[in-house]
Coordinates of C-alpha atoms in Angstrom, one line a residue:
M761 CA 36.7 37.2 26.8
K762 CA 34.7 34.0 26.8
K763 CA 31.0 34.0 27.8
I764 CA 31.8 31.6 30.7
N765 CA 34.2 34.1 32.2
I766 CA 31.8 37.0 31.8
M767 CA 29.0 35.1 33.5
T768 CA 31.3 34.0 36.4
L769 CA 32.5 37.6 36.9
A770 CA 28.9 38.8 36.8
L771 CA 27.9 36.3 39.5
L772 CA 30.8 37.1 41.7
A773 CA 30.1 40.9 41.3
Y774 CA 26.5 40.2 42.3
L775 CA 27.7 38.2 45.3
L776 CA 30.0 41.1 46.4
I777 CA 27.1 43.6 46.2
M778 CA 24.7 41.3 48.0
S779 CA 27.3 40.5 50.7
Y780 CA 27.9 44.3 51.2
I781 CA 24.2 44.9 51.6
G782 CA 23.7 42.1 54.0
W783 CA 26.8 42.9 56.2
P784 CA 25.8 41.8 59.7
G785 CA 27.8 44.7 61.4
R786 CA 24.7 46.9 61.2
N787 CA 22.6 44.7 63.4
D788 CA 22.7 44.1 67.1
N789 CA 22.7 40.3 66.5
L790 CA 26.2 39.8 65.1
N791 CA 26.5 36.3 63.5
Y792 CA 29.6 36.5 61.3
T793 CA 30.0 32.7 61.2
E794 CA 26.8 32.2 59.3
Y795 CA 27.5 35.2 57.1
F796 CA 30.8 33.8 55.9
I797 CA 29.5 30.3 55.5
V798 CA 26.8 31.5 53.2
I799 CA 29.3 33.5 51.2
G800 CA 31.7 30.4 51.0
V801 CA 28.9 28.1 49.9
T802 CA 27.8 30.6 47.2
V803 CA 31.3 30.9 45.9
A804 CA 31.6 27.1 45.8
V805 CA 28.3 26.9 43.8
I806 CA 29.5 29.6 41.3
L807 CA 32.7 27.6 40.8
L808 CA 30.8 24.4 40.4
L809 CA 28.5 26.0 37.8
R810 CA 31.6 27.2 35.9
F811 CA 33.2 23.8 36.0
L812 CA 30.0 22.1 34.8
R813 CA 29.6 24.6 32.0
I814 CA 33.1 24.2 30.7
R815 CA 32.7 20.4 30.8
L816 CA 29.4 20.7 28.9
L817 CA 31.1 22.8 26.2
K818 CA 34.0 20.4 25.8
M819 CA 31.5 17.5 25.4
R820 CA 29.5 19.5 22.9
N821 CA 32.7 20.3 20.9
K822 CA 33.7 16.7 20.9
Q823 CA 30.4 15.6 19.6
K824 CA 30.6 18.2 16.8
E825 CA 34.0 16.9 15.8
D826 CA 32.8 13.3 15.8
K827 CA 29.9 14.2 13.5
Q828 CA 32.2 16.0 11.1
L829 CA 34.4 12.9 10.7

């Protein structure tokens, strides 16, 4: 498994644990909309970081290939 996949899975597992801890069902003030918006934005940021990391690695590999030629 690639390092990128491991890091993405670790961040998603962390998000699941934190979202379970912060579940708004235990409070009197139920605000599910804000709760799910925060989770959605966090997932989007994790996916953006994954995309940028893959792109950076591709550019780095291309530069290595260019230097070898």
